[in-house]
Short mmCIF file of N, CA and C in Angstrom, two decimals:
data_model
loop_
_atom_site.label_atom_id
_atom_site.label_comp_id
_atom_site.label_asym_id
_atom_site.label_seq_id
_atom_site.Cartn_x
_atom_site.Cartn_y
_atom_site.Cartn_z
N UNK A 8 -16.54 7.46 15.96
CA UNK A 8 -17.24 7.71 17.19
C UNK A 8 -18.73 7.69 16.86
N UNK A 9 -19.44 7.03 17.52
CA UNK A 9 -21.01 7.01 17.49
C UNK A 9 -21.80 8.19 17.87
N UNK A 10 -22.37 8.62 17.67
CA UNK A 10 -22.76 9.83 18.26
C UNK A 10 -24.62 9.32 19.23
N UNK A 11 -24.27 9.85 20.26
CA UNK A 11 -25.47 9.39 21.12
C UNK A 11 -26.23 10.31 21.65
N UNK A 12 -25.90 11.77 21.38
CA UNK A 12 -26.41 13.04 21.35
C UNK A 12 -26.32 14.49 20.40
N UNK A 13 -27.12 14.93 19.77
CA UNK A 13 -26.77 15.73 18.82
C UNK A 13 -27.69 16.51 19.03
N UNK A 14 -27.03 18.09 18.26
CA UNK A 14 -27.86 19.39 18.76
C UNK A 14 -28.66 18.86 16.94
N UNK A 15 -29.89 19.69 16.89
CA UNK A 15 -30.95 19.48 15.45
C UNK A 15 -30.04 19.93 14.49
N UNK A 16 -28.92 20.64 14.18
CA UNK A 16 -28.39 21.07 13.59
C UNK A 16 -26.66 21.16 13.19
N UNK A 17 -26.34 19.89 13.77
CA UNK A 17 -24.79 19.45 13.50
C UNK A 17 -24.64 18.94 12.54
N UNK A 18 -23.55 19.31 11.73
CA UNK A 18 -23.09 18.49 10.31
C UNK A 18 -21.48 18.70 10.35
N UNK A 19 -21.10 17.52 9.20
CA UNK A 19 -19.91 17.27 9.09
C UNK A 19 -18.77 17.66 8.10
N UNK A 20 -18.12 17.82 7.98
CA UNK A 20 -17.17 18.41 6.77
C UNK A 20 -16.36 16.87 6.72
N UNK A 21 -17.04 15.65 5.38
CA UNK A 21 -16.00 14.46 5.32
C UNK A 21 -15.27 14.67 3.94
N UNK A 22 -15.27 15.75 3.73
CA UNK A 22 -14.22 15.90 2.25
C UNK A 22 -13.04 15.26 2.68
N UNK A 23 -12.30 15.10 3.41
CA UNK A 23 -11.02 14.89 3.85
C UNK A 23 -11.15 12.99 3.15
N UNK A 24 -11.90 12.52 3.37
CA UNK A 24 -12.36 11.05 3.23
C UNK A 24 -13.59 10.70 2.62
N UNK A 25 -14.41 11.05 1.97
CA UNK A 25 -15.12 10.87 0.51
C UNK A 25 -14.61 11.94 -0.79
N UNK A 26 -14.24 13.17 -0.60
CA UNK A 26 -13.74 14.23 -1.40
C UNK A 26 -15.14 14.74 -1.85
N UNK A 27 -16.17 14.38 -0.97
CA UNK A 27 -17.57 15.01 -1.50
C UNK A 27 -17.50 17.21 -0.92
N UNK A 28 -17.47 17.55 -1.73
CA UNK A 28 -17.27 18.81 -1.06
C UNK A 28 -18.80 19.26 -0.22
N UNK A 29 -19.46 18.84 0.08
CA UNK A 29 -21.31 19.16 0.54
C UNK A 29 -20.70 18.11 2.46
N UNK A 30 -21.52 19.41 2.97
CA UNK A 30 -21.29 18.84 4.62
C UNK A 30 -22.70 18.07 4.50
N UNK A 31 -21.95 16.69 5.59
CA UNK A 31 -22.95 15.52 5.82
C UNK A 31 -23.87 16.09 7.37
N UNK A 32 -24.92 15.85 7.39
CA UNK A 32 -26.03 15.95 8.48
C UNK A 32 -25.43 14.96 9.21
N UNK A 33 -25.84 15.15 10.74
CA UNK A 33 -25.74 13.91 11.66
C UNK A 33 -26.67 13.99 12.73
N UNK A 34 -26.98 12.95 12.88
CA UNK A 34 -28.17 12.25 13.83
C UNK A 34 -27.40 11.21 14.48
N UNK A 35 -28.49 10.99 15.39
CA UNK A 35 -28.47 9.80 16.54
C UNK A 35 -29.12 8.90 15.74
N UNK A 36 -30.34 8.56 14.91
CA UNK A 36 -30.90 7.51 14.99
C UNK A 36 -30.64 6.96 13.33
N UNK A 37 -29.86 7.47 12.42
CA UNK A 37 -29.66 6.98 11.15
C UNK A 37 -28.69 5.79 11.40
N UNK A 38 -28.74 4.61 10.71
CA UNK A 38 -28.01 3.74 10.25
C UNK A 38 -27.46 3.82 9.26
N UNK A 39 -25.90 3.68 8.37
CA UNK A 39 -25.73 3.46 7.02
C UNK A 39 -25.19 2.02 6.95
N UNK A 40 -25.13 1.39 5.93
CA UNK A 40 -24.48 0.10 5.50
C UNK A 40 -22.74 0.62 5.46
N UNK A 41 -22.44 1.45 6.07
CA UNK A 41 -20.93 1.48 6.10
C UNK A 41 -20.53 2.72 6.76
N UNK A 42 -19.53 2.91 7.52
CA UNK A 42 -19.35 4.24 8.73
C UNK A 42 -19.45 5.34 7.74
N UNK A 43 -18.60 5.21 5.96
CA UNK A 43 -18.64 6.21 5.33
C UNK A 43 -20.34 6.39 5.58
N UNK A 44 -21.11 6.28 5.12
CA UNK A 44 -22.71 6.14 4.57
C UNK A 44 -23.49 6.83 6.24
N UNK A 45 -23.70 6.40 7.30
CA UNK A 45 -23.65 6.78 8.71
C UNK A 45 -24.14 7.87 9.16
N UNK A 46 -24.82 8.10 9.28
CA UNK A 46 -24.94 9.85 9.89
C UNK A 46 -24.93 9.88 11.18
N UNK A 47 -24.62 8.55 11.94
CA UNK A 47 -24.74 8.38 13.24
C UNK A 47 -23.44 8.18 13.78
N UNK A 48 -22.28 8.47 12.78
CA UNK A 48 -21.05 8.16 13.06
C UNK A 48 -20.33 9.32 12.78
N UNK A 49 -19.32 9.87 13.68
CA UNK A 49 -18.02 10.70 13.35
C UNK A 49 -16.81 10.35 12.86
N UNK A 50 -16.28 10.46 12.08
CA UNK A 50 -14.87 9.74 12.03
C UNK A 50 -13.83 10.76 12.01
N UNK A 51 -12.92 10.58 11.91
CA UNK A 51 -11.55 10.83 12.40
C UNK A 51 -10.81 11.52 11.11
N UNK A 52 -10.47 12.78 11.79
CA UNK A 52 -9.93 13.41 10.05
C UNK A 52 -10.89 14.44 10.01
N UNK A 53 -12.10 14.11 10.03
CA UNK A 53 -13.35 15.01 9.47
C UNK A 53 -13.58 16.47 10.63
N UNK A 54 -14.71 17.16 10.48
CA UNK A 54 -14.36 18.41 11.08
C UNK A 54 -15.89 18.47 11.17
N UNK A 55 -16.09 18.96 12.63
CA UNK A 55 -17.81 19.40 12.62
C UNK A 55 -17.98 21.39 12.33
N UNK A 56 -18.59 21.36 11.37
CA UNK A 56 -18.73 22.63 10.42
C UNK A 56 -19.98 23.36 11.46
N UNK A 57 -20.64 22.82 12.31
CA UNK A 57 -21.97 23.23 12.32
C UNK A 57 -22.54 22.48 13.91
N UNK A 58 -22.87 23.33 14.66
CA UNK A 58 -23.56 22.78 15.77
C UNK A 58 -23.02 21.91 17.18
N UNK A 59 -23.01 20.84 17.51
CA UNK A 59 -22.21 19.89 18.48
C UNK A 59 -23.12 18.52 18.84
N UNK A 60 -22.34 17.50 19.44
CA UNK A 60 -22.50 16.38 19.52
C UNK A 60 -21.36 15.51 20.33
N UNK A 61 -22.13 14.65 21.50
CA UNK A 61 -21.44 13.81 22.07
C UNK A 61 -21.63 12.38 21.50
N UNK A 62 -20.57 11.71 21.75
CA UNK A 62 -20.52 10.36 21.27
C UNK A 62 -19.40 9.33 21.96
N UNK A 63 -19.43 8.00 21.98
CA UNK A 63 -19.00 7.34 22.42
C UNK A 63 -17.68 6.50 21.18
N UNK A 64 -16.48 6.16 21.21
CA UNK A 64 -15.97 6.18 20.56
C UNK A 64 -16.10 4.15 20.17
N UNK A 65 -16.51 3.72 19.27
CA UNK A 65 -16.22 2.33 18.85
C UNK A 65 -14.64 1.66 18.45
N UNK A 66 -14.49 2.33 17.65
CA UNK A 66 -12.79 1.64 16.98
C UNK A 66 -11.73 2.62 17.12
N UNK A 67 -10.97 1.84 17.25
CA UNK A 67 -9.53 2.52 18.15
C UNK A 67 -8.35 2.29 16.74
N UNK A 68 -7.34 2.97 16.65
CA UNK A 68 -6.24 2.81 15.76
C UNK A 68 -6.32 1.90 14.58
N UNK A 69 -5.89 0.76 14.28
CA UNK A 69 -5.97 0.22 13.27
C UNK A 69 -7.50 -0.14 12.39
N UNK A 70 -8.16 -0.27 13.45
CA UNK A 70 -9.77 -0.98 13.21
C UNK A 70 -10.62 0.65 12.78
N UNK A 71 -10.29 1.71 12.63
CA UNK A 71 -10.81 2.99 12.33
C UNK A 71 -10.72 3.06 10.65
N UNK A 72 -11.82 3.63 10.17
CA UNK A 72 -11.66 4.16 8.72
C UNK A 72 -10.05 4.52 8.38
N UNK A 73 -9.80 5.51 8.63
CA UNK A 73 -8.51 6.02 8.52
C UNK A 73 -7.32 5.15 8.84
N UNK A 74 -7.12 4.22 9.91
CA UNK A 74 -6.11 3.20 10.24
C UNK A 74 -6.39 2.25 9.14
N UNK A 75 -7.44 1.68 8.31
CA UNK A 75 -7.77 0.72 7.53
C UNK A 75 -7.38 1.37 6.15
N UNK A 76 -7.53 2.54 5.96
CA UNK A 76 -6.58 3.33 4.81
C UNK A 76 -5.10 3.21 4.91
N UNK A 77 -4.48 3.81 5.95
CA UNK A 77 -3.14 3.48 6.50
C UNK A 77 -2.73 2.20 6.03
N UNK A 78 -3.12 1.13 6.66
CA UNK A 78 -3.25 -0.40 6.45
C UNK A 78 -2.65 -0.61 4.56
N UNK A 79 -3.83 -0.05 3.96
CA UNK A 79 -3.84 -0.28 2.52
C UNK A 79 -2.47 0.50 2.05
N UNK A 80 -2.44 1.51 2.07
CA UNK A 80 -1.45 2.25 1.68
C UNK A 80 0.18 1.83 2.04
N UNK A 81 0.27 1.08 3.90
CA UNK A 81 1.35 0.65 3.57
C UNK A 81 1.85 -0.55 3.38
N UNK A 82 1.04 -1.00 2.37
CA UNK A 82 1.25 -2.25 2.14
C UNK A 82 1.76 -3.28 0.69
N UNK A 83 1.66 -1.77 -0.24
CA UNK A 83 2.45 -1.64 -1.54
C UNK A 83 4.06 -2.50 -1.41
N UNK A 84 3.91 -2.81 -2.55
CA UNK A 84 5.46 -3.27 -2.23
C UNK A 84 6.35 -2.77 -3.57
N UNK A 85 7.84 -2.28 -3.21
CA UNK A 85 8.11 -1.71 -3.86
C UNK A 85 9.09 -2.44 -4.78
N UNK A 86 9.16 -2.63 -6.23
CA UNK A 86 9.63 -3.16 -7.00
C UNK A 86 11.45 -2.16 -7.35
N UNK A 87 11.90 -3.38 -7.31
CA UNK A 87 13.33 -2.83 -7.52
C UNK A 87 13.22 -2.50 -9.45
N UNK A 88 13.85 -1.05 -9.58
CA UNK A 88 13.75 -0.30 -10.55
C UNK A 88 14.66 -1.84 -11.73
N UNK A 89 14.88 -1.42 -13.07
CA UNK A 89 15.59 -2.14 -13.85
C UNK A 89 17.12 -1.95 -13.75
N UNK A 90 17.58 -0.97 -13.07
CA UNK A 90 19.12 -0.94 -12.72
C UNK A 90 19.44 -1.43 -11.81
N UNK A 91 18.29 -1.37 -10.71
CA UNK A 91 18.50 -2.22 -9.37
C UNK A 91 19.18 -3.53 -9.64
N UNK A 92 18.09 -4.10 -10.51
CA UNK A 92 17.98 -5.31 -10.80
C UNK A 92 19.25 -5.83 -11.47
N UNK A 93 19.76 -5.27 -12.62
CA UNK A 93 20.93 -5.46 -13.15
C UNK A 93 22.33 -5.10 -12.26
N UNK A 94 22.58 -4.32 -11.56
CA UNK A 94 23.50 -4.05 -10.52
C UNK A 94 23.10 -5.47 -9.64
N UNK A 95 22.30 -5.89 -8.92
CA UNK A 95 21.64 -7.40 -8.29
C UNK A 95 22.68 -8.41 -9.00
N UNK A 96 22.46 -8.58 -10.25
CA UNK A 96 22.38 -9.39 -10.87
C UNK A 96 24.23 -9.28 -10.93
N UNK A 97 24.72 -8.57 -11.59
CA UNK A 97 26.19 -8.17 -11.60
C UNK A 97 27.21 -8.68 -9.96
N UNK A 98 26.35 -8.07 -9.06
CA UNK A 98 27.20 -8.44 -7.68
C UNK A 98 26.96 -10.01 -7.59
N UNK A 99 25.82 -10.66 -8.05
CA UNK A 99 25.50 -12.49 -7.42
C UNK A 99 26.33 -13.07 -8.50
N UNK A 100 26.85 -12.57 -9.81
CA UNK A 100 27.68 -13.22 -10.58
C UNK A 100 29.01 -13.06 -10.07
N UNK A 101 29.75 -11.99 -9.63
CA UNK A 101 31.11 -11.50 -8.86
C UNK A 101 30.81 -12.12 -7.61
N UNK A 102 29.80 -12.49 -7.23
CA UNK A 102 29.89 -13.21 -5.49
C UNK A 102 30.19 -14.66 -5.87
N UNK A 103 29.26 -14.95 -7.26
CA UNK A 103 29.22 -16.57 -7.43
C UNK A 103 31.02 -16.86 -8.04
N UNK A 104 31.97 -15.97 -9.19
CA UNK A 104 33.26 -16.26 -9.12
C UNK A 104 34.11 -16.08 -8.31
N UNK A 105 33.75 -15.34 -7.22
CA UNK A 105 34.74 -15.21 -6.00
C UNK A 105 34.19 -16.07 -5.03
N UNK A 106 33.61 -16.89 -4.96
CA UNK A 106 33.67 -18.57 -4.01
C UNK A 106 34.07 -19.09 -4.78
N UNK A 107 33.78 -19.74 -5.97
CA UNK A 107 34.52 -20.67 -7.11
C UNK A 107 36.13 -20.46 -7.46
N UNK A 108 36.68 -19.35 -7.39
CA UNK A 108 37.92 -19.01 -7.37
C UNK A 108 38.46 -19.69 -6.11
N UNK A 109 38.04 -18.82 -5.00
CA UNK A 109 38.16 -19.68 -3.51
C UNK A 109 38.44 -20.74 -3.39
N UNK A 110 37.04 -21.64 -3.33
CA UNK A 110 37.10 -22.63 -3.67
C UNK A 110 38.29 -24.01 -4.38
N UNK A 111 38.68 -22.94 -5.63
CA UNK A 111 39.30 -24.00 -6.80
C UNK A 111 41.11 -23.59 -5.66
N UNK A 112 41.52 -22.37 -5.34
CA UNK A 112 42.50 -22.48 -4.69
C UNK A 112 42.74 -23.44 -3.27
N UNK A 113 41.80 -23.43 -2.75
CA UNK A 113 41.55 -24.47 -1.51
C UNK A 113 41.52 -25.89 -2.07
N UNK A 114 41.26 -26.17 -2.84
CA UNK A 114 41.28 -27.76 -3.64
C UNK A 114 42.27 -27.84 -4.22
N UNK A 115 42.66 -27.17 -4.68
CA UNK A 115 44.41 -27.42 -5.38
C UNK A 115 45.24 -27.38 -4.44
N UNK A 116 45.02 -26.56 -3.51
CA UNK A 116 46.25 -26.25 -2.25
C UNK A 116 45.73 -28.03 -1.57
N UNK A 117 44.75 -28.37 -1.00
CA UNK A 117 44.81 -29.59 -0.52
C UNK A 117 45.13 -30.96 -1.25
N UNK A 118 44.49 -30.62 -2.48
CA UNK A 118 44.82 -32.14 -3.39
C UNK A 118 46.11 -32.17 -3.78
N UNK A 119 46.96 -30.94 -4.36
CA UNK A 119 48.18 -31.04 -5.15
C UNK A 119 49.64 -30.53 -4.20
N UNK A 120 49.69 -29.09 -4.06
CA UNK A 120 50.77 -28.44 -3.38
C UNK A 120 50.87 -29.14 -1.73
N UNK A 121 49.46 -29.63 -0.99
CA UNK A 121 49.98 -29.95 0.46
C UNK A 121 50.14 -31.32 0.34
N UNK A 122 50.05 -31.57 -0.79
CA UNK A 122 50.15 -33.59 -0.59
C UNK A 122 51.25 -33.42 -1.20
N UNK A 123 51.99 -32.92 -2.04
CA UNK A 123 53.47 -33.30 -2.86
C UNK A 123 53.90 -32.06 -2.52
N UNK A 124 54.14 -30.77 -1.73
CA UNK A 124 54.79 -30.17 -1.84
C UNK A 124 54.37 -29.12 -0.82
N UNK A 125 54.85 -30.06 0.51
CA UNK A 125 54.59 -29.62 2.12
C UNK A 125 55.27 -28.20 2.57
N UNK A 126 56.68 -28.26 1.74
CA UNK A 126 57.38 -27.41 2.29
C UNK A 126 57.27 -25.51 1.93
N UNK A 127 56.08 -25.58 0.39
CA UNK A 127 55.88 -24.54 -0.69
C UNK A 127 55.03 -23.57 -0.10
N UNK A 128 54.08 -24.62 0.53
CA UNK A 128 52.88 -23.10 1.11
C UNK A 128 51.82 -24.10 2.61
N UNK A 129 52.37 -23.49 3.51
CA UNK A 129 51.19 -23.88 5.40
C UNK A 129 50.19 -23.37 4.57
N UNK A 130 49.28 -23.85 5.65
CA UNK A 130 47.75 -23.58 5.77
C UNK A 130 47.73 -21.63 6.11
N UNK A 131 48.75 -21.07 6.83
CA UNK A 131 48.48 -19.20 6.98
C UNK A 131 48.70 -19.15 5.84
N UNK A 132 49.80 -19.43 4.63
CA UNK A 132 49.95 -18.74 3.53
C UNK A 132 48.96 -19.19 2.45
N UNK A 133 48.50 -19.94 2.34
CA UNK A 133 46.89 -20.68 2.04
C UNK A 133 46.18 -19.53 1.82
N UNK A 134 45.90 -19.44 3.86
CA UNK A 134 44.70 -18.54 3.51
C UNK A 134 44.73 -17.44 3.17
N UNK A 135 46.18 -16.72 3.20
CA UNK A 135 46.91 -15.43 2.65
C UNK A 135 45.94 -15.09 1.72
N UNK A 136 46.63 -16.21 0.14
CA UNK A 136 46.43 -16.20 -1.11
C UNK A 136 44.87 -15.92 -1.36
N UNK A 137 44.22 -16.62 -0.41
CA UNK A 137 42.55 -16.46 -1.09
C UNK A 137 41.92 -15.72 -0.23
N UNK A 138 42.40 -15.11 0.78
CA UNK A 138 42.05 -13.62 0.72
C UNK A 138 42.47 -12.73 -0.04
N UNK A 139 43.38 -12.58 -0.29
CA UNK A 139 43.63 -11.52 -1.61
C UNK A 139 43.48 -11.79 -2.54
N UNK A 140 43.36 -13.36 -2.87
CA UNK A 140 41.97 -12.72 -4.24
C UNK A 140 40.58 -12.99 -4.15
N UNK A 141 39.94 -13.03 -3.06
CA UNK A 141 38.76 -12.39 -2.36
C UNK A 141 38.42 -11.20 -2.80
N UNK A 142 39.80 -9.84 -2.25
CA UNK A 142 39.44 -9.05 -1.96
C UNK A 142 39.52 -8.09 -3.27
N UNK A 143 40.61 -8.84 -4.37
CA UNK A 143 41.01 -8.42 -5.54
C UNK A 143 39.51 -8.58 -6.12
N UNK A 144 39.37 -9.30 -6.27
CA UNK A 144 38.01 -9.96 -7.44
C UNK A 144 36.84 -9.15 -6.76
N UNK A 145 36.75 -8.40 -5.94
CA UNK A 145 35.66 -7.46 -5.57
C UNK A 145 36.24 -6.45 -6.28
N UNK A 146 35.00 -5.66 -6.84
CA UNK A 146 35.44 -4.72 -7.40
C UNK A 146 35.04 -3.44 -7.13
N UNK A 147 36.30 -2.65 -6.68
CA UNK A 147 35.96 -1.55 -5.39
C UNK A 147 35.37 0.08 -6.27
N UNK A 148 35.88 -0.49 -7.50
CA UNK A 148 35.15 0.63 -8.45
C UNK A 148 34.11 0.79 -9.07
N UNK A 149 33.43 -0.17 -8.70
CA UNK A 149 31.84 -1.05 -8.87
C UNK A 149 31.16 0.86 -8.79
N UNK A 150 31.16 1.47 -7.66
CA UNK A 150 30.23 2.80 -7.40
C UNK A 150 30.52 3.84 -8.86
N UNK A 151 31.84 4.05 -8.59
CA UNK A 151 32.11 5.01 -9.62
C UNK A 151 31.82 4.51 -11.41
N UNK A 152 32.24 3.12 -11.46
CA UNK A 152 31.63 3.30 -12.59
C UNK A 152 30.12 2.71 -13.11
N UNK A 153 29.44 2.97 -11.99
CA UNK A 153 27.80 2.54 -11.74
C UNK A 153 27.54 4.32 -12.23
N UNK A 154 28.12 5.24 -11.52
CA UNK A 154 28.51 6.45 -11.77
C UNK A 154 28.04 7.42 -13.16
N UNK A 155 29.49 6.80 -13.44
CA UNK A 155 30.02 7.03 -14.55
C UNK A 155 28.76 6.61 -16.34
N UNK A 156 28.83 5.13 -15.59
CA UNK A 156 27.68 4.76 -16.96
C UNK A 156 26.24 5.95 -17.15
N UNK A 157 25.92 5.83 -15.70
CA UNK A 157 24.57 6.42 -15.48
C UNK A 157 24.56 8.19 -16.36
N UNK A 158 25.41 8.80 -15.78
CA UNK A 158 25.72 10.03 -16.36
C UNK A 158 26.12 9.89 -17.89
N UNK A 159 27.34 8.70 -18.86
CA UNK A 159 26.87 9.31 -19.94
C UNK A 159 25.34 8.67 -20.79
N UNK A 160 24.69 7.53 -20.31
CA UNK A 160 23.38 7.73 -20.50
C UNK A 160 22.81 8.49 -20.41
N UNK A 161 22.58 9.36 -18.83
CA UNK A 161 21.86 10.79 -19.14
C UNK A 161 22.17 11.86 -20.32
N UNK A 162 23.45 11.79 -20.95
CA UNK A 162 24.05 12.71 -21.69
C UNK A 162 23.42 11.90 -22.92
N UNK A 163 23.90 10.72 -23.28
CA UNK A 163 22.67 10.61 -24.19
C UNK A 163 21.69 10.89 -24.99
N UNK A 164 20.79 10.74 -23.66
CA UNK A 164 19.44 10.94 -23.79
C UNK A 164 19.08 12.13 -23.96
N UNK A 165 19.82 13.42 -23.34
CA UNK A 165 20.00 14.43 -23.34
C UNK A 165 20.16 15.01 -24.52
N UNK A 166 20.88 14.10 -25.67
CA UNK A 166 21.78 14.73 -26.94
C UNK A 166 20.42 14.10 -28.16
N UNK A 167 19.86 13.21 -27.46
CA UNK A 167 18.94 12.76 -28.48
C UNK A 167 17.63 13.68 -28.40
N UNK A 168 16.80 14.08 -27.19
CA UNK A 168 15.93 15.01 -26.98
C UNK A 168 16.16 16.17 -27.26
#
């Protein structure tokens, strides 16, 4: 907020946003090279310690000191830890043999068993087969022994410290 009227004796508390612990003076007629720097500016967060002052407000939400902090802060990106990564890595190898399994049963069932041997297995009992081993070749104990490893590593580490 600009300030376009001030009593001789208003100042600011901007510790919140320089961490300078000393209250800033404010005036109408100072310029700074930046809103921090300003004595002609209020910002948002900060606290008037001393006196009063009207002002007209310039930047709204994002375009504000504080929204342009916001901005920065959420914009980190967060790196998947090294277990992430290896658990990642474990499921795209079990995803990549359970299409290739798929796969190799659907090509044998069409090239070999439905061309010479119509009467052995339809297209339902087909797709029977490679759903269940779809559902086999997932591995439903994947959590517990994600579990399991993690804890006796901690024990470990535990036995070595």
């Amino acid at each position: 907020m600009r300030l376009i009227e001030t009593s001789d004796d208003v100042r600011f508390d901007r510790a919140v946003l320089t961490g300078e612990s000393e209250e800033v003076e404010g005036n109408v007629d100072s310029q700074g090279e930046t809103f921090l720097e300003a004595a002609n500016i209020a910002l948002m967060g900060t606290h008037v310690t001393n006196g009063h002052a009207k002002g007209v407000v310039v930047l709204t939400g994002g375009r504000t000191v504080m929204g342009r902090i916001s901005k920065l802060t959420n914009k980190t990106k967060v790196k998947p830890t090294l277990i992430q990564q290896e658990i990642w890595r474990f499921v795209r190898i079990i995803i990549l043999f359970t299409v290739l399994l798929a796969l190799s049963i659907l090509i044998i069932w069409l090239a070999w068993l439905h061309h010479d041997h119509r009467s052995f297995m339809n297209v339902v009992q087909m797709l029977n087969d490679v759903m269940g081993c779809i559902v086999a070749f997932i591995p439903e104990g994947m959590p517990v022994a994600v579990t399991l490893t993690l804890s006796l590593i901690a024990r470990r580490m535990k036995a070595i410290s």
